[in-house]
Coordinates of C-alpha atoms and ligand atoms in Angstrom, one line a residue:
M57 CA -8.5 140.8 60.9
Y58 CA -7.9 138.7 64.2
R59 CA -5.7 136.3 62.4
L60 CA -2.7 138.5 62.0
V61 CA -2.7 139.6 65.8
G62 CA 0.5 138.6 67.6
K63 CA 1.7 136.6 64.4
R64 CA 5.3 137.0 63.8
I65 CA 6.0 137.5 60.4
I66 CA 9.5 138.1 58.7
L67 CA 9.0 140.2 55.6
G68 CA 11.6 139.5 52.8
V69 CA 12.2 142.0 50.4
T70 CA 13.9 141.2 47.3
G71 CA 15.5 143.4 44.5
G72 CA 12.6 144.8 42.2
I73 CA 10.8 147.9 41.5
S74 CA 8.0 146.8 43.6
A75 CA 10.0 146.9 46.7
Y76 CA 8.6 150.3 47.4
K77 CA 5.2 148.6 47.9
A78 CA 6.7 146.3 50.4
A79 CA 6.9 149.5 52.9
F80 CA 2.9 150.1 52.4
L81 CA 2.8 146.7 53.5
V82 CA 4.8 146.9 56.6
R83 CA 2.2 149.4 57.8
L84 CA -0.8 147.4 56.8
L85 CA 0.6 144.2 58.6
R86 CA 1.4 146.1 61.9
K87 CA -1.9 148.0 61.8
N88 CA -3.5 144.2 61.9
G89 CA -1.3 143.4 64.8
A90 CA 1.3 141.3 63.4
D91 CA 5.1 141.5 64.9
I92 CA 7.6 142.1 61.7
R93 CA 11.0 141.6 61.2
I94 CA 12.6 142.7 57.8
V95 CA 15.2 140.9 56.0
M96 CA 16.3 142.7 52.8
T97 CA 18.8 141.2 50.0
Q98 CA 21.6 143.5 48.8
N99 CA 19.7 144.2 45.4
A100 CA 16.5 145.2 47.3
T101 CA 18.8 147.7 49.3
K102 CA 19.1 149.7 45.8
F103 CA 15.7 150.2 45.4
V104 CA 14.5 151.4 48.9
T105 CA 17.0 151.9 51.8
P106 CA 16.9 149.8 54.9
L107 CA 16.4 152.9 56.8
T108 CA 13.0 153.5 55.3
F109 CA 12.0 149.9 56.7
Q110 CA 13.5 150.5 60.0
A111 CA 11.5 153.8 60.7
L112 CA 8.3 151.8 59.5
S113 CA 8.8 148.5 61.6
S114 CA 10.7 150.2 64.4
K115 CA 13.0 147.4 64.2
S116 CA 16.6 146.8 63.0
V117 CA 16.7 145.7 59.5
Y118 CA 18.7 142.4 58.6
T119 CA 20.8 142.4 55.6
E120 CA 23.9 140.3 56.2
L121 CA 24.2 136.5 56.7
L122 CA 27.3 136.7 58.4
D123 CA 27.4 140.1 60.5
L124 CA 28.9 140.0 64.0
D125 CA 26.3 142.5 65.3
T126 CA 23.1 140.6 63.9
E127 CA 24.4 137.1 64.7
T128 CA 24.5 138.3 68.4
A129 CA 21.0 140.0 68.0
M130 CA 19.0 137.3 66.3
S131 CA 20.9 134.8 64.1
H132 CA 19.5 133.1 60.6
I133 CA 18.5 130.2 62.7
E134 CA 16.8 132.0 65.3
L135 CA 14.9 134.3 62.9
A136 CA 13.8 131.2 61.1
R137 CA 12.6 129.5 64.3
W138 CA 11.1 132.9 65.6
A139 CA 8.8 133.4 62.6
D140 CA 5.1 132.1 62.2
L141 CA 5.4 133.0 58.5
I142 CA 7.8 134.1 55.9
L143 CA 6.5 136.5 53.5
I144 CA 8.7 137.7 50.4
V145 CA 7.7 140.5 48.7
P146 CA 8.3 141.3 46.1
A147 CA 9.9 137.9 45.1
S148 CA 12.0 138.6 41.8
A149 CA 12.8 136.0 39.4
N150 CA 16.4 135.7 40.5
F151 CA 15.4 134.9 44.2
I152 CA 12.7 132.3 43.0
A153 CA 15.5 130.6 40.9
R154 CA 17.7 130.6 43.9
Y155 CA 15.1 129.3 46.0
A156 CA 14.0 126.5 43.7
F157 CA 17.4 125.3 43.7
G158 CA 17.6 125.3 47.5
L159 CA 20.7 127.9 47.6
A160 CA 21.6 129.6 50.7
E161 CA 24.3 132.3 50.1
D162 CA 22.6 135.1 51.7
L163 CA 20.4 135.6 54.9
L164 CA 16.7 135.3 53.2
S165 CA 17.7 132.1 51.2
T166 CA 19.2 130.7 54.4
I167 CA 16.2 131.4 56.5
C168 CA 13.8 129.9 54.0
L169 CA 15.8 126.8 54.1
A170 CA 15.9 126.9 58.0
T171 CA 12.4 127.2 58.9
D172 CA 9.5 124.8 59.5
S173 CA 7.0 127.7 59.2
P174 CA 4.9 128.4 56.0
V175 CA 6.6 130.7 53.2
A176 CA 4.6 132.8 51.0
I177 CA 5.9 134.7 47.9
A178 CA 4.6 137.7 45.8
P179 CA 6.2 137.4 42.5
S180 CA 6.9 140.6 40.6
M181 CA 8.6 140.9 37.4
N182 CA 8.5 141.8 33.7
Q183 CA 5.6 139.8 31.9
Q184 CA 8.4 137.9 29.7
M185 CA 10.3 137.1 32.6
W186 CA 7.6 135.6 34.2
L187 CA 6.3 133.7 31.2
N188 CA 9.9 132.0 30.6
V189 CA 9.8 128.5 30.9
A190 CA 12.7 128.7 33.3
T191 CA 10.5 130.9 35.9
Q192 CA 7.5 128.7 35.2
D193 CA 9.4 125.8 36.1
N194 CA 10.7 127.2 39.3
I195 CA 7.4 128.3 40.4
K196 CA 6.2 124.7 39.7
K197 CA 8.8 123.5 41.6
I198 CA 8.4 125.6 44.7
S199 CA 4.7 125.2 44.7
R200 CA 5.1 121.4 45.0
R201 CA 7.1 122.1 48.1
G202 CA 3.8 123.8 49.5
I203 CA 5.2 127.4 49.1
H204 CA 2.2 129.9 48.8
I205 CA 2.5 131.9 45.4
I206 CA 0.6 134.9 45.8
G207 CA -0.3 136.4 42.2
P208 CA 1.1 138.1 40.2
A209 CA -1.7 140.0 38.5
I210 CA -2.1 140.8 34.8
G211 CA -1.7 144.4 33.8
E212 CA 0.2 147.4 33.1
Q213 CA 3.9 147.0 34.3
A214 CA 6.6 149.5 35.3
C215 CA 8.6 148.8 32.5
G216 CA 5.8 149.9 30.1
E217 CA 4.6 146.4 29.0
D218 CA 1.5 144.8 29.7
G219 CA 0.8 141.3 31.1
P220 CA 1.4 138.6 33.9
G221 CA 4.0 139.7 36.2
R222 CA 2.9 142.8 38.0
M223 CA 2.6 142.2 41.9
L224 CA -0.7 142.0 43.7
E225 CA -1.3 145.0 46.1
P226 CA -0.5 145.2 49.8
E227 CA -4.4 144.7 50.9
E228 CA -4.8 141.6 48.9
I229 CA -1.3 140.4 50.1
V230 CA -2.2 141.0 53.7
K231 CA -5.7 139.2 53.1
Y232 CA -3.8 135.8 51.7
A233 CA -1.3 135.9 54.4
A234 CA -4.1 135.8 56.9
N235 CA -5.8 133.0 55.4
I236 CA -2.7 131.0 55.5
F237 CA -3.3 130.7 59.0
Q238 CA -6.9 129.3 58.4
T239 CA -6.4 125.5 58.3
D240 CA -10.1 124.5 58.6
I241 CA -8.9 121.0 59.9
L242 CA -11.6 121.1 62.6
T243 CA -14.4 122.6 60.8
G244 CA -17.9 121.5 62.3
S245 CA -16.4 120.3 65.7
R246 CA -17.1 121.8 69.0
L247 CA -14.1 122.8 71.4
L248 CA -14.0 123.6 75.0
V249 CA -10.9 125.0 76.6
T250 CA -9.9 126.0 79.8
A251 CA -7.2 128.3 80.5
G252 CA -5.1 130.0 83.3
P253 CA -5.0 129.2 86.9
T254 CA -7.9 129.2 89.6
R255 CA -7.9 131.3 93.0
E256 CA -9.0 129.6 95.9
A257 CA -10.1 132.2 98.4
I258 CA -8.6 132.2 102.3
D259 CA -10.5 135.3 103.3
P260 CA -12.1 138.3 101.2
I261 CA -8.7 139.4 100.5
R262 CA -6.4 136.5 100.3
F263 CA -6.1 133.5 98.1
L264 CA -4.1 130.6 97.1
S265 CA -3.1 130.3 93.5
N266 CA -0.4 129.6 91.2
R267 CA 2.1 131.1 88.5
S268 CA 0.0 130.1 85.5
S269 CA -0.3 133.0 82.9
G270 CA -2.9 131.3 80.7
R271 CA -0.9 132.0 77.4
M272 CA -0.8 128.3 76.4
G273 CA -4.6 127.9 77.0
Y274 CA -5.4 131.1 75.0
A275 CA -2.9 130.2 72.0
V276 CA -4.8 126.7 72.0
A277 CA -8.3 128.3 71.9
T278 CA -7.0 130.7 69.3
A279 CA -5.5 127.9 67.0
A280 CA -8.6 125.8 67.4
V281 CA -10.5 129.0 65.9
E282 CA -8.1 129.1 63.1
A283 CA -8.7 125.2 62.6
G284 CA -12.4 126.4 61.9
A285 CA -14.0 124.9 65.4
D286 CA -16.5 126.3 67.2
V287 CA -14.7 127.3 70.3
T288 CA -15.6 128.2 74.1
L289 CA -13.0 129.3 76.5
I290 CA -13.4 129.1 80.3
S291 CA -10.6 131.3 81.9
G292 CA -9.3 131.8 85.2
P293 CA -7.9 135.1 86.1
V294 CA -5.4 136.2 83.5
N295 CA -4.0 139.3 81.8
L296 CA -4.8 138.5 78.2
Q297 CA -7.1 139.5 75.4
A298 CA -8.9 136.5 73.8
I299 CA -8.1 136.6 69.9
G300 CA -11.0 135.5 67.7
I301 CA -12.7 133.8 70.4
D302 CA -16.3 134.7 70.5
K303 CA -17.6 132.8 73.9
V304 CA -15.3 133.5 76.6
I305 CA -16.8 132.6 80.2
N306 CA -14.4 134.2 83.0
V307 CA -14.5 132.1 86.3
T308 CA -12.3 132.5 89.6
S309 CA -12.3 129.2 91.8
A310 CA -11.9 125.8 90.8
A311 CA -15.4 125.0 91.9
E312 CA -16.7 127.8 89.5
M313 CA -14.7 126.4 86.7
Y314 CA -16.0 122.9 87.3
E315 CA -19.6 124.2 87.4
S316 CA -19.2 126.2 84.1
V317 CA -17.3 123.2 82.3
M318 CA -20.3 120.7 83.4
H319 CA -22.7 123.4 82.1
E320 CA -21.0 123.5 78.5
I321 CA -19.9 119.9 78.2
S322 CA -23.1 118.0 76.8
S323 CA -22.5 119.6 73.5
I324 CA -18.8 119.4 73.2
D325 CA -16.7 117.2 70.8
I326 CA -13.3 117.9 72.1
F327 CA -12.5 119.2 75.7
I328 CA -8.8 120.6 76.1
S329 CA -8.0 121.2 79.8
A330 CA -4.9 123.4 79.9
A331 CA -6.1 125.4 83.1
A332 CA -3.5 125.0 86.0
V333 CA -6.6 124.3 88.2
A334 CA -5.9 124.7 92.2
D335 CA -5.3 121.2 93.4
F336 CA -6.4 122.4 97.1
R337 CA -8.6 124.7 98.5
A338 CA -9.3 126.2 102.1
Q339 CA -11.7 123.9 103.9
R340 CA -13.2 127.0 105.5
I341 CA -13.3 130.6 103.9
S342 CA -13.2 132.9 106.8
E343 CA -15.9 135.5 106.4
Q344 CA -13.8 138.5 107.6
K345 CA -10.3 139.4 106.9
I346 CA -7.8 137.1 109.0
K347 CA -6.1 139.6 111.5
K348 CA -2.2 139.7 111.8
S349 CA -3.1 139.9 115.4
Q350 CA -4.7 136.3 115.2
D351 CA -2.6 133.3 115.6
V352 CA -2.9 131.3 112.6
N353 CA -0.8 128.3 112.8
E354 CA -2.4 126.0 110.2
L355 CA -4.7 126.3 107.3
I356 CA -6.4 123.3 106.4
L357 CA -6.9 122.3 103.0
E358 CA -9.3 120.0 101.0
K359 CA -9.0 118.7 97.4
T360 CA -10.6 120.5 94.8
P361 CA -12.9 118.7 92.1
D362 CA -10.7 117.3 89.3
I363 CA -12.6 118.6 86.3
L364 CA -10.7 116.6 83.7
F365 CA -11.4 113.5 85.7
H366 CA -14.9 114.2 85.8
V367 CA -15.3 115.0 82.1
S368 CA -13.3 112.0 80.8
G369 CA -15.6 109.8 83.3
L370 CA -18.9 111.1 81.6
H371 CA -21.1 108.5 79.7
D372 CA -20.6 109.8 76.1
A373 CA -17.5 111.8 77.2
P374 CA -16.0 114.2 74.6
F375 CA -12.3 113.6 73.2
T376 CA -10.3 114.5 76.3
V377 CA -6.9 116.3 76.4
G378 CA -4.8 117.1 79.3
F379 CA -1.7 118.8 80.2
A380 CA 0.9 117.8 82.7
A381 CA 3.6 120.2 83.8
E382 CA 6.1 118.2 85.8
T383 CA 9.7 118.9 87.3
E384 CA 10.8 115.6 87.2
D385 CA 10.3 112.2 85.3
L386 CA 7.9 114.0 82.7
E387 CA 7.4 111.0 80.6
S388 CA 6.4 108.3 83.0
N389 CA 4.3 111.0 85.2
A390 CA 2.8 112.1 82.3
Q391 CA 1.7 108.6 80.6
E392 CA 0.6 107.7 84.3
K393 CA -1.8 110.6 84.3
M394 CA -3.2 110.0 81.0
F395 CA -4.2 106.2 81.6
L396 CA -5.4 107.4 85.7
K397 CA -7.3 110.0 84.2
N398 CA -8.8 108.3 81.1
L399 CA -7.5 110.6 78.5
D400 CA -7.3 110.6 74.8
M401 CA -4.2 112.7 74.9
I402 CA -1.9 114.4 77.4
A403 CA 0.7 117.4 76.4
A404 CA 3.4 117.1 79.1
N405 CA 5.9 119.9 79.7
Q406 CA 9.2 120.2 81.9
V407 CA 8.9 123.2 84.1
G408 CA 11.9 125.2 84.2
E409 CA 13.9 128.4 83.0
R410 CA 12.8 130.1 80.1
K411 CA 9.9 127.7 79.4
G412 CA 6.6 126.5 80.6
I413 CA 4.4 128.1 83.2
D414 CA 4.7 132.2 82.9
S415 CA 7.0 132.2 80.1
D416 CA 6.3 133.0 76.2
E417 CA 8.1 129.9 75.1
N418 CA 7.4 126.3 75.8
A419 CA 8.2 122.5 74.5
L420 CA 5.8 119.8 75.0
T421 CA 6.0 116.0 74.8
V422 CA 2.4 114.7 73.5
F423 CA 1.4 111.1 74.3
W424 CA -1.7 109.5 73.0
K425 CA -2.5 105.7 73.4
T426 CA -0.5 104.3 70.3
G427 CA 2.2 107.2 70.0
N428 CA 3.9 110.3 70.8
E429 CA 5.5 113.4 69.5
Q430 CA 7.9 116.0 70.9
L431 CA 7.4 119.4 69.9
P432 CA 10.6 121.4 70.5
L433 CA 10.9 124.7 72.3
T434 CA 9.2 127.5 70.5
S435 CA 6.6 130.0 70.9
K436 CA 3.4 129.0 72.6
N437 CA 1.5 130.1 69.5
K438 CA 3.5 128.1 67.0
L439 CA 3.1 125.2 69.4
A440 CA -0.6 125.7 70.0
R441 CA -1.0 125.1 66.1
H442 CA 1.2 122.1 66.1
L443 CA -1.0 120.7 69.1
I444 CA -4.3 121.5 67.3
K445 CA -3.0 119.6 64.5
L446 CA -2.2 116.5 66.6
I447 CA -5.5 116.7 68.2
A448 CA -7.3 116.9 65.1
Q449 CA -5.7 113.8 63.5
Q450 CA -6.0 111.9 66.7
Y451 CA -9.9 113.1 67.0
N452 CA -10.5 112.0 63.2
E453 CA -8.6 108.7 63.8
K454 CA -10.8 108.0 66.9
N455 CA -14.0 109.0 65.1
S456 CA -13.2 106.9 62.0
N457 CA -12.3 103.8 64.0
K458 CA -15.9 104.3 66.0
T459 CA -17.9 104.5 62.6
H460 CA -15.9 101.3 61.1
Ligands
LIG445 O1 -3.2 116.0 88.3 P1 -2.6 117.4 87.7 O2 -3.3 118.3 88.4 O3 -1.2 117.1 87.4 O4 -3.4 117.2 86.3 C1 -3.2 118.2 85.1 C2 -4.3 118.1 84.4 O5 -5.7 118.0 85.0 C3 -4.4 119.5 83.7 O6 -4.8 119.1 82.2 C4 -5.4 120.1 84.5 O7 -6.0 121.2 83.7 C5 -6.4 119.1 85.0 N1 -6.8 119.4 86.4 C6 -8.4 119.4 86.4 N2 -8.7 119.5 87.9 C7 -7.9 119.7 88.9 C8 -6.9 119.6 88.6 C9 -6.2 119.5 87.5 O8 -9.1 119.4 85.6 N3 -8.7 119.9 90.0

């Protein structure tokens, strides 16, 4: 199930007899490629020890809100920001009540308040407790806030009774969790994404290139697949696995990327140019390795084709999205680029320490003709999902303007 590959999941465990099933869930989530951190309430530790979860997840287990050691490792705010999904298994009646009231008296409830990521809970309790009006009111309240409620099932319970309140099995919870990432906001559209650097040969051994890792473009392509789009990825040389993307075309130079894009573009609705295409190439590629003994005083460069500019200039051009990496005057440079290249949108990032090129995290300011939005520093995967949401909104708006 590719949708969980690389997803960062906080598994919150609250006090209930089904806490032991959360242990199975850890193994299943990891098997599906998710990266897990476990947060337990005090009551949960009475059912299963933190040591069990630590052994299963190979990571420290978080139990305290105010703990000097964990505060330095990852604070509640960092954990809340880190997560792509918060999954609470099992969710007790008590936890659900505290969550409905927005209490933040322990680590797990505080993380739930501090996150902007989806939260899903798998209730587990005695059937009378589940059917109680108070619990039902609390469930209605949190589901109105967009919290996913997974189950419960009807059946035989640990207390010997029969009825609703039985927690779903780990396999069903995993399926549900994966589906949360499937947004379908771009169903039916065909997307072309470029990613990574290009390499411009100087001789058979050497080339000019840049530090792009390709991570942003790959994350955007995966987020587009999750949005239901039909995605083609054209990639420069990178060290990455394409997750969930069926059609990947590998290229090396800017000229090859240009040819490849032009070959695909006629059937495309949205073009996202995330590649760090080299701006210059050697005017002449030496057929033989240039010898050290040779006196090479200059390398004559020429411009590579601007792929994005060519695409936006096409008759019947797709919706075009560019990227701009800037070291200064981010806003004005990005907006100027958007107008010069006649783009529908541009995602600009300030290149610097810990972010941007060759880093796991990034922050973006996205501009379109009538507005902009800042996407603060976070993982490239999370950023990509947010960017795809903005692209879908603007793309749909442009299309509805066309038809009216
Ligand atoms: O002009 P600049 O290189 O800063 O523009 C960046 C944007 O243009 C990116 O979206 C990049 O993918 C695209 N680009 C391109 N072909 C080039 C150079 C940049 O498509 N030769």
